[in-house]
Amino acid sequence: VQLQASGGGLVQAGGSLRLSCAASGNVFSINTVGWYRQAPGKERDLVASITTGGNTNYADFVKGRFTISRDNAKNWYLQMNSLKPEDTAVYYCHADIRRHLFAASVAFWGQGTLVTVSS
């Protein structure tokens, strides 16, 4: 199983970016998916997550600005609006995946995509 994150880049403060993550490989089902971020010298923090039922959870520092969504296939997204310089970080997608019917759910990570917000 591989997760491929894309959509990062350089944007001015107040701008928007949309991150995408696609899962590929031996995937039976995808449970909760999400996005984390890690700024230089800091720990990796949860940004947002969404369950198979569509229940979402957001970190306080992105509420009202970021929106997580997913489709019925193997893709999920993070729409980031009103970006701030403090949002600068490497963003990682995450998913809990079962590889076959009788397998336990296992956490997978994407490779990370860099988001840089200039002031």
GROMACS .gro file of N, CA and C in nm:
model
  357
    1VAL      N    1   0.084  -0.119   0.000
    1VAL     CA    2   0.000   0.000   0.000
    1VAL      C    3   0.088   0.124   0.000
    2GLN      N    4   0.052   0.219  -0.085
    2GLN     CA    5   0.124   0.347  -0.089
    2GLN      C    6   0.023   0.462  -0.085
    3LEU      N    7   0.062   0.568  -0.016
    3LEU     CA    8  -0.016   0.691  -0.015
    3LEU      C    9   0.067   0.799  -0.084
    4GLN      N   10   0.006   0.863  -0.183
    4GLN     CA   11   0.076   0.966  -0.259
    4GLN      C   12   0.009   1.100  -0.233
    5ALA      N   13   0.081   1.188  -0.166
    5ALA     CA   14   0.030   1.322  -0.138
    5ALA      C   15   0.080   1.419  -0.245
    6SER      N   16  -0.003   1.516  -0.277
    6SER     CA   17   0.034   1.618  -0.375
    6SER      C   18  -0.041   1.747  -0.346
    7GLY      N   19   0.002   1.854  -0.411
    7GLY     CA   20  -0.069   1.980  -0.401
    7GLY      C   21  -0.001   2.088  -0.320
    8GLY      N   22   0.110   2.056  -0.257
    8GLY     CA   23   0.180   2.157  -0.181
    8GLY      C   24   0.246   2.260  -0.272
    9GLY      N   25   0.297   2.364  -0.210
    9GLY     CA   26   0.364   2.467  -0.288
    9GLY      C   27   0.381   2.594  -0.208
   10LEU      N   28   0.416   2.698  -0.279
   10LEU     CA   29   0.438   2.831  -0.219
   10LEU      C   30   0.318   2.918  -0.247
   11VAL      N   31   0.266   2.981  -0.143
   11VAL     CA   32   0.150   3.068  -0.157
   11VAL      C   33   0.165   3.186  -0.063
   12GLN      N   34   0.106   3.297  -0.100
   12GLN     CA   35   0.109   3.414  -0.014
   12GLN      C   36   0.005   3.402   0.097
   13ALA      N   37   0.030   3.470   0.205
   13ALA     CA   38  -0.066   3.471   0.314
   13ALA      C   39  -0.202   3.517   0.263
   14GLY      N   40  -0.305   3.447   0.309
   14GLY     CA   41  -0.441   3.474   0.264
   14GLY      C   42  -0.483   3.390   0.145
   15GLY      N   43  -0.389   3.321   0.085
   15GLY     CA   44  -0.418   3.239  -0.031
   15GLY      C   45  -0.471   3.103   0.006
   16SER      N   46  -0.488   3.020  -0.098
   16SER     CA   47  -0.546   2.887  -0.080
   16SER      C   48  -0.462   2.782  -0.152
   17LEU      N   49  -0.469   2.661  -0.099
   17LEU     CA   50  -0.411   2.543  -0.164
   17LEU      C   51  -0.503   2.426  -0.138
   18ARG      N   52  -0.496   2.328  -0.226
   18ARG     CA   53  -0.574   2.206  -0.206
   18ARG      C   54  -0.478   2.088  -0.214
   19LEU      N   55  -0.470   2.014  -0.105
   19LEU     CA   56  -0.386   1.895  -0.101
   19LEU      C   57  -0.471   1.773  -0.136
   20SER      N   58  -0.406   1.679  -0.202
   20SER     CA   59  -0.472   1.554  -0.238
   20SER      C   60  -0.388   1.437  -0.191
   21CYS      N   61  -0.454   1.329  -0.157
   21CYS     CA   62  -0.385   1.206  -0.122
   21CYS      C   63  -0.457   1.091  -0.190
   22ALA      N   64  -0.380   1.002  -0.251
   22ALA     CA   65  -0.435   0.887  -0.320
   22ALA      C   66  -0.370   0.761  -0.267
   23ALA      N   67  -0.452   0.664  -0.235
   23ALA     CA   68  -0.403   0.534  -0.190
   23ALA      C   69  -0.400   0.438  -0.307
   24SER      N   70  -0.297   0.356  -0.310
   24SER     CA   71  -0.287   0.255  -0.416
   24SER      C   72  -0.231   0.127  -0.357
   25GLY      N   73  -0.246   0.021  -0.433
   25GLY     CA   74  -0.194  -0.107  -0.388
   25GLY      C   75  -0.305  -0.196  -0.336
   26ASN      N   76  -0.268  -0.288  -0.250
   26ASN     CA   77  -0.359  -0.389  -0.199
   26ASN      C   78  -0.445  -0.332  -0.086
   27VAL      N   79  -0.555  -0.270  -0.124
   27VAL     CA   80  -0.644  -0.203  -0.029
   27VAL      C   81  -0.780  -0.270  -0.029
   28PHE      N   82  -0.822  -0.325   0.085
   28PHE     CA   83  -0.955  -0.382   0.097
   28PHE      C   84  -1.055  -0.276   0.142
   29SER      N   85  -1.016  -0.200   0.242
   29SER     CA   86  -1.102  -0.091   0.288
   29SER      C   87  -1.016   0.016   0.355
   30ILE      N   88  -1.065   0.138   0.344
   30ILE     CA   89  -0.997   0.253   0.406
   30ILE      C   90  -1.088   0.309   0.513
   31ASN      N   91  -1.041   0.313   0.633
   31ASN     CA   92  -1.122   0.364   0.744
   31ASN      C   93  -1.098   0.514   0.759
   32THR      N   94  -1.064   0.559   0.877
   32THR     CA   95  -1.040   0.700   0.898
   32THR      C   96  -0.915   0.746   0.821
   33VAL      N   97  -0.928   0.862   0.757
   33VAL     CA   98  -0.813   0.923   0.688
   33VAL      C   99  -0.793   1.062   0.744
   34GLY      N  100  -0.675   1.115   0.720
   34GLY     CA  101  -0.650   1.247   0.775
   34GLY      C  102  -0.525   1.310   0.720
   35TRP      N  103  -0.498   1.429   0.773
   35TRP     CA  104  -0.379   1.506   0.741
   35TRP      C  105  -0.311   1.549   0.870
   36TYR      N  106  -0.179   1.538   0.870
   36TYR     CA  107  -0.096   1.586   0.979
   36TYR      C  108   0.003   1.685   0.921
   37ARG      N  109   0.065   1.764   1.008
   37ARG     CA  110   0.170   1.853   0.960
   37ARG      C  111   0.283   1.861   1.061
   38GLN      N  112   0.400   1.889   1.009
   38GLN     CA  113   0.519   1.901   1.093
   38GLN      C  114   0.602   2.019   1.046
   39ALA      N  115   0.614   2.117   1.131
   39ALA     CA  116   0.697   2.233   1.103
   39ALA      C  117   0.839   2.204   1.153
   40PRO      N  118   0.939   2.273   1.100
   40PRO     CA  119   1.077   2.248   1.142
   40PRO      C  120   1.094   2.261   1.293
   41GLY      N  121   1.153   2.160   1.353
   41GLY     CA  122   1.180   2.163   1.496
   41GLY      C  123   1.061   2.137   1.584
   42LYS      N  124   0.948   2.101   1.524
   42LYS     CA  125   0.827   2.077   1.601
   42LYS      C  126   0.777   1.934   1.579
   43GLU      N  127   0.685   1.893   1.665
   43GLU     CA  128   0.627   1.761   1.652
   43GLU      C  129   0.523   1.758   1.540
   44ARG      N  130   0.490   1.638   1.497
   44ARG     CA  131   0.386   1.620   1.396
   44ARG      C  132   0.250   1.629   1.465
   45ASP      N  133   0.165   1.716   1.414
   45ASP     CA  134   0.035   1.741   1.474
   45ASP      C  135  -0.078   1.702   1.379
   46LEU      N  136  -0.187   1.655   1.437
   46LEU     CA  137  -0.307   1.630   1.357
   46LEU      C  138  -0.363   1.763   1.309
   47VAL      N  139  -0.398   1.768   1.181
   47VAL     CA  140  -0.465   1.885   1.124
   47VAL      C  141  -0.614   1.858   1.113
   48ALA      N  142  -0.648   1.747   1.050
   48ALA     CA  143  -0.789   1.713   1.031
   48ALA      C  144  -0.801   1.565   0.999
   49SER      N  145  -0.917   1.509   1.031
   49SER     CA  146  -0.945   1.370   0.997
   49SER      C  147  -1.092   1.356   0.961
   50ILE      N  148  -1.121   1.248   0.889
   50ILE     CA  149  -1.259   1.221   0.849
   50ILE      C  150  -1.281   1.071   0.848
   51THR      N  151  -1.393   1.030   0.904
   51THR     CA  152  -1.424   0.887   0.911
   51THR      C  153  -1.496   0.843   0.783
   52THR      N  154  -1.521   0.713   0.772
   52THR     CA  155  -1.596   0.663   0.657
   52THR      C  156  -1.738   0.717   0.656
   53GLY      N  157  -1.789   0.752   0.772
   53GLY     CA  158  -1.923   0.807   0.780
   53GLY      C  159  -1.930   0.956   0.758
   54GLY      N  160  -1.814   1.017   0.738
   54GLY     CA  161  -1.811   1.161   0.710
   54GLY      C  162  -1.795   1.250   0.832
   55ASN      N  163  -1.774   1.189   0.947
   55ASN     CA  164  -1.750   1.271   1.067
   55ASN      C  165  -1.610   1.329   1.062
   56THR      N  166  -1.602   1.459   1.085
   56THR     CA  167  -1.475   1.528   1.075
   56THR      C  168  -1.426   1.578   1.210
   57ASN      N  169  -1.296   1.593   1.217
   57ASN     CA  170  -1.232   1.645   1.337
   57ASN      C  171  -1.122   1.740   1.292
   58TYR      N  172  -1.118   1.859   1.350
   58TYR     CA  173  -1.019   1.959   1.310
   58TYR      C  174  -0.941   2.008   1.431
   59ALA      N  175  -0.815   2.035   1.407
   59ALA     CA  176  -0.737   2.103   1.510
   59ALA      C  177  -0.789   2.245   1.525
   60ASP      N  178  -0.780   2.297   1.644
   60ASP     CA  179  -0.833   2.432   1.669
   60ASP      C  180  -0.768   2.535   1.578
   61PHE      N  181  -0.640   2.514   1.545
   61PHE     CA  182  -0.568   2.617   1.470
   61PHE      C  183  -0.607   2.622   1.323
   62VAL      N  184  -0.693   2.531   1.276
   62VAL     CA  185  -0.739   2.537   1.137
   62VAL      C  186  -0.890   2.544   1.123
   63LYS      N  187  -0.961   2.539   1.233
   63LYS     CA  188  -1.107   2.542   1.226
   63LYS      C  189  -1.155   2.670   1.156
   64GLY      N  190  -1.248   2.648   1.062
   64GLY     CA  191  -1.303   2.760   0.986
   64GLY      C  192  -1.221   2.798   0.865
   65ARG      N  193  -1.101   2.742   0.851
   65ARG     CA  194  -1.015   2.775   0.737
   65ARG      C  195  -0.990   2.654   0.647
   66PHE      N  196  -0.976   2.538   0.707
   66PHE     CA  197  -0.945   2.416   0.631
   66PHE      C  198  -1.067   2.324   0.628
   67THR      N  199  -1.080   2.250   0.518
   67THR     CA  200  -1.188   2.153   0.505
   67THR      C  201  -1.133   2.022   0.451
   68ILE      N  202  -1.162   1.914   0.522
   68ILE     CA  203  -1.119   1.782   0.477
   68ILE      C  204  -1.238   1.714   0.410
   69SER      N  205  -1.209   1.638   0.305
   69SER     CA  206  -1.313   1.564   0.236
   69SER      C  207  -1.253   1.436   0.178
   70ARG      N  208  -1.341   1.345   0.136
   70ARG     CA  209  -1.295   1.221   0.075
   70ARG      C  210  -1.399   1.178  -0.028
   71ASP      N  211  -1.353   1.096  -0.123
   71ASP     CA  212  -1.448   1.044  -0.220
   71ASP      C  213  -1.476   0.898  -0.189
   72ASN      N  214  -1.547   0.832  -0.276
   72ASN     CA  215  -1.584   0.692  -0.252
   72ASN      C  216  -1.479   0.594  -0.301
   73ALA      N  217  -1.371   0.649  -0.351
   73ALA     CA  218  -1.264   0.562  -0.400
   73ALA      C  219  -1.151   0.561  -0.296
   74LYS      N  220  -1.038   0.603  -0.336
   74LYS     CA  221  -0.921   0.595  -0.248
   74LYS      C  222  -0.853   0.731  -0.238
   75ASN      N  223  -0.931   0.837  -0.240
   75ASN     CA  224  -0.873   0.970  -0.240
   75ASN      C  225  -0.934   1.057  -0.130
   76TRP      N  226  -0.853   1.143  -0.074
   76TRP     CA  227  -0.905   1.243   0.018
   76TRP      C  228  -0.827   1.372   0.001
   77TYR      N  229  -0.884   1.480   0.054
   77TYR     CA  230  -0.837   1.612   0.020
   77TYR      C  231  -0.835   1.703   0.142
   78LEU      N  232  -0.755   1.808   0.132
   78LEU     CA  233  -0.755   1.911   0.233
   78LEU      C  234  -0.757   2.046   0.162
   79GLN      N  235  -0.870   2.114   0.169
   79GLN     CA  236  -0.881   2.248   0.114
   79GLN      C  237  -0.837   2.346   0.221
   80MET      N  238  -0.735   2.423   0.188
   80MET     CA  239  -0.678   2.516   0.285
   80MET      C  240  -0.700   2.658   0.236
   81ASN      N  241  -0.777   2.733   0.310
   81ASN     CA  242  -0.805   2.873   0.276
   81ASN      C  243  -0.749   2.965   0.383
   82SER      N  244  -0.740   3.091   0.350
   82SER     CA  245  -0.691   3.192   0.445
   82SER      C  246  -0.561   3.147   0.510
   83LEU      N  247  -0.468   3.103   0.430
   83LEU     CA  248  -0.343   3.050   0.482
   83LEU      C  249  -0.261   3.157   0.551
   84LYS      N  250  -0.192   3.113   0.656
   84LYS     CA  251  -0.108   3.201   0.736
   84LYS      C  252   0.036   3.152   0.732
   85PRO      N  253   0.133   3.240   0.755
   85PRO     CA  254   0.273   3.193   0.757
   85PRO      C  255   0.295   3.078   0.855
   86GLU      N  256   0.223   3.078   0.966
   86GLU     CA  257   0.240   2.971   1.065
   86GLU      C  258   0.184   2.836   1.017
   87ASP      N  259   0.118   2.834   0.902
   87ASP     CA  260   0.073   2.707   0.843
   87ASP      C  261   0.185   2.640   0.765
   88THR      N  262   0.297   2.707   0.751
   88THR     CA  263   0.411   2.650   0.680
   88THR      C  264   0.458   2.523   0.749
   89ALA      N  265   0.463   2.414   0.673
   89ALA     CA  266   0.499   2.284   0.729
   89ALA      C  267   0.500   2.181   0.617
   90VAL      N  268   0.551   2.064   0.650
   90VAL     CA  269   0.532   1.948   0.562
   90VAL      C  270   0.402   1.881   0.604
   91TYR      N  271   0.315   1.859   0.510
   91TYR     CA  272   0.184   1.799   0.536
   91TYR      C  273   0.187   1.652   0.493
   92TYR      N  274   0.144   1.566   0.584
   92TYR     CA  275   0.144   1.423   0.559
   92TYR      C  276   0.000   1.370   0.560
   93CYS      N  277  -0.031   1.288   0.461
   93CYS     CA  278  -0.160   1.222   0.467
   93CYS      C  279  -0.145   1.089   0.541
   94HIS      N  280  -0.255   1.047   0.599
   94HIS     CA  281  -0.256   0.930   0.687
   94HIS      C  282  -0.385   0.853   0.662
   95ALA      N  283  -0.377   0.722   0.674
   95ALA     CA  284  -0.499   0.642   0.658
   95ALA      C  285  -0.487   0.512   0.738
   96ASP      N  286  -0.598   0.470   0.791
   96ASP     CA  287  -0.608   0.338   0.854
   96ASP      C  288  -0.669   0.244   0.751
   97ILE      N  289  -0.592   0.146   0.711
   97ILE     CA  290  -0.628   0.062   0.597
   97ILE      C  291  -0.627  -0.085   0.633
   98ARG      N  292  -0.728  -0.156   0.586
   98ARG     CA  293  -0.730  -0.301   0.593
   98ARG      C  294  -0.695  -0.355   0.456
   99ARG      N  295  -0.600  -0.446   0.451
   99ARG     CA  296  -0.554  -0.496   0.322
   99ARG      C  297  -0.633  -0.617   0.273
  100HIS      N  298  -0.706  -0.682   0.363
  100HIS     CA  299  -0.798  -0.787   0.320
  100HIS      C  300  -0.903  -0.804   0.427
  101LEU      N  301  -1.002  -0.887   0.402
  101LEU     CA  302  -1.119  -0.897   0.486
  101LEU      C  303  -1.086  -0.927   0.631
  102PHE      N  304  -0.988  -1.012   0.654
  102PHE     CA  305  -0.960  -1.058   0.790
  102PHE      C  306  -0.839  -0.988   0.852
  103ALA      N  307  -0.791  -0.884   0.784
  103ALA     CA  308  -0.675  -0.813   0.835
  103ALA      C  309  -0.716  -0.706   0.934
  104ALA      N  310  -0.629  -0.678   1.026
  104ALA     CA  311  -0.649  -0.565   1.117
  104ALA      C  312  -0.618  -0.436   1.042
  105SER      N  313  -0.673  -0.327   1.094
  105SER     CA  314  -0.647  -0.197   1.035
  105SER      C  315  -0.505  -0.152   1.070
  106VAL      N  316  -0.433  -0.106   0.972
  106VAL     CA  317  -0.294  -0.063   0.989
  106VAL      C  318  -0.280   0.082   0.943
  107ALA      N  319  -0.200   0.159   1.013
  107ALA     CA  320  -0.178   0.299   0.977
  107ALA      C  321  -0.072   0.311   0.867
  108PHE      N  322  -0.104   0.391   0.766
  108PHE     CA  323  -0.011   0.419   0.658
  108PHE      C  324   0.008   0.571   0.646
  109TRP      N  325   0.127   0.610   0.600
  109TRP     CA  326   0.160   0.751   0.583
  109TRP      C  327   0.204   0.779   0.442
  110GLY      N  328   0.169   0.898   0.393
  110GLY     CA  329   0.223   0.945   0.268
  110GLY      C  330   0.361   1.005   0.290
  111GLN      N  331   0.423   1.046   0.182
  111GLN     CA  332   0.562   1.093   0.187
  111GLN      C  333   0.573   1.238   0.231
  112GLY      N  334   0.464   1.310   0.236
  112GLY     CA  335   0.471   1.449   0.277
  112GLY      C  336   0.478   1.543   0.158
  113THR      N  337   0.411   1.656   0.172
  113THR     CA  338   0.418   1.760   0.071
  113THR      C  339   0.436   1.894   0.143
  114LEU      N  340   0.529   1.974   0.093
  114LEU     CA  341   0.567   2.097   0.161
  114LEU      C  342   0.473   2.211   0.124
  115VAL      N  343   0.422   2.276   0.226
  115VAL     CA  344   0.341   2.397   0.209
  115VAL      C  345   0.418   2.513   0.272
  116THR      N  346   0.442   2.615   0.192
  116THR     CA  347   0.514   2.733   0.239
  116THR      C  348   0.424   2.854   0.217
  117VAL      N  349   0.398   2.926   0.326
  117VAL     CA  350   0.313   3.045   0.318
  117VAL      C  351   0.399   3.167   0.348
  118SER      N  352   0.409   3.255   0.252
  118SER     CA  353   0.493   3.374   0.269
  118SER      C  354   0.408   3.490   0.322
  119SER      N  355   0.472   3.575   0.398
  119SER     CA  356   0.400   3.689   0.458
  119SER      C  357   0.400   3.809   0.365
   0.00000   0.00000   0.00000
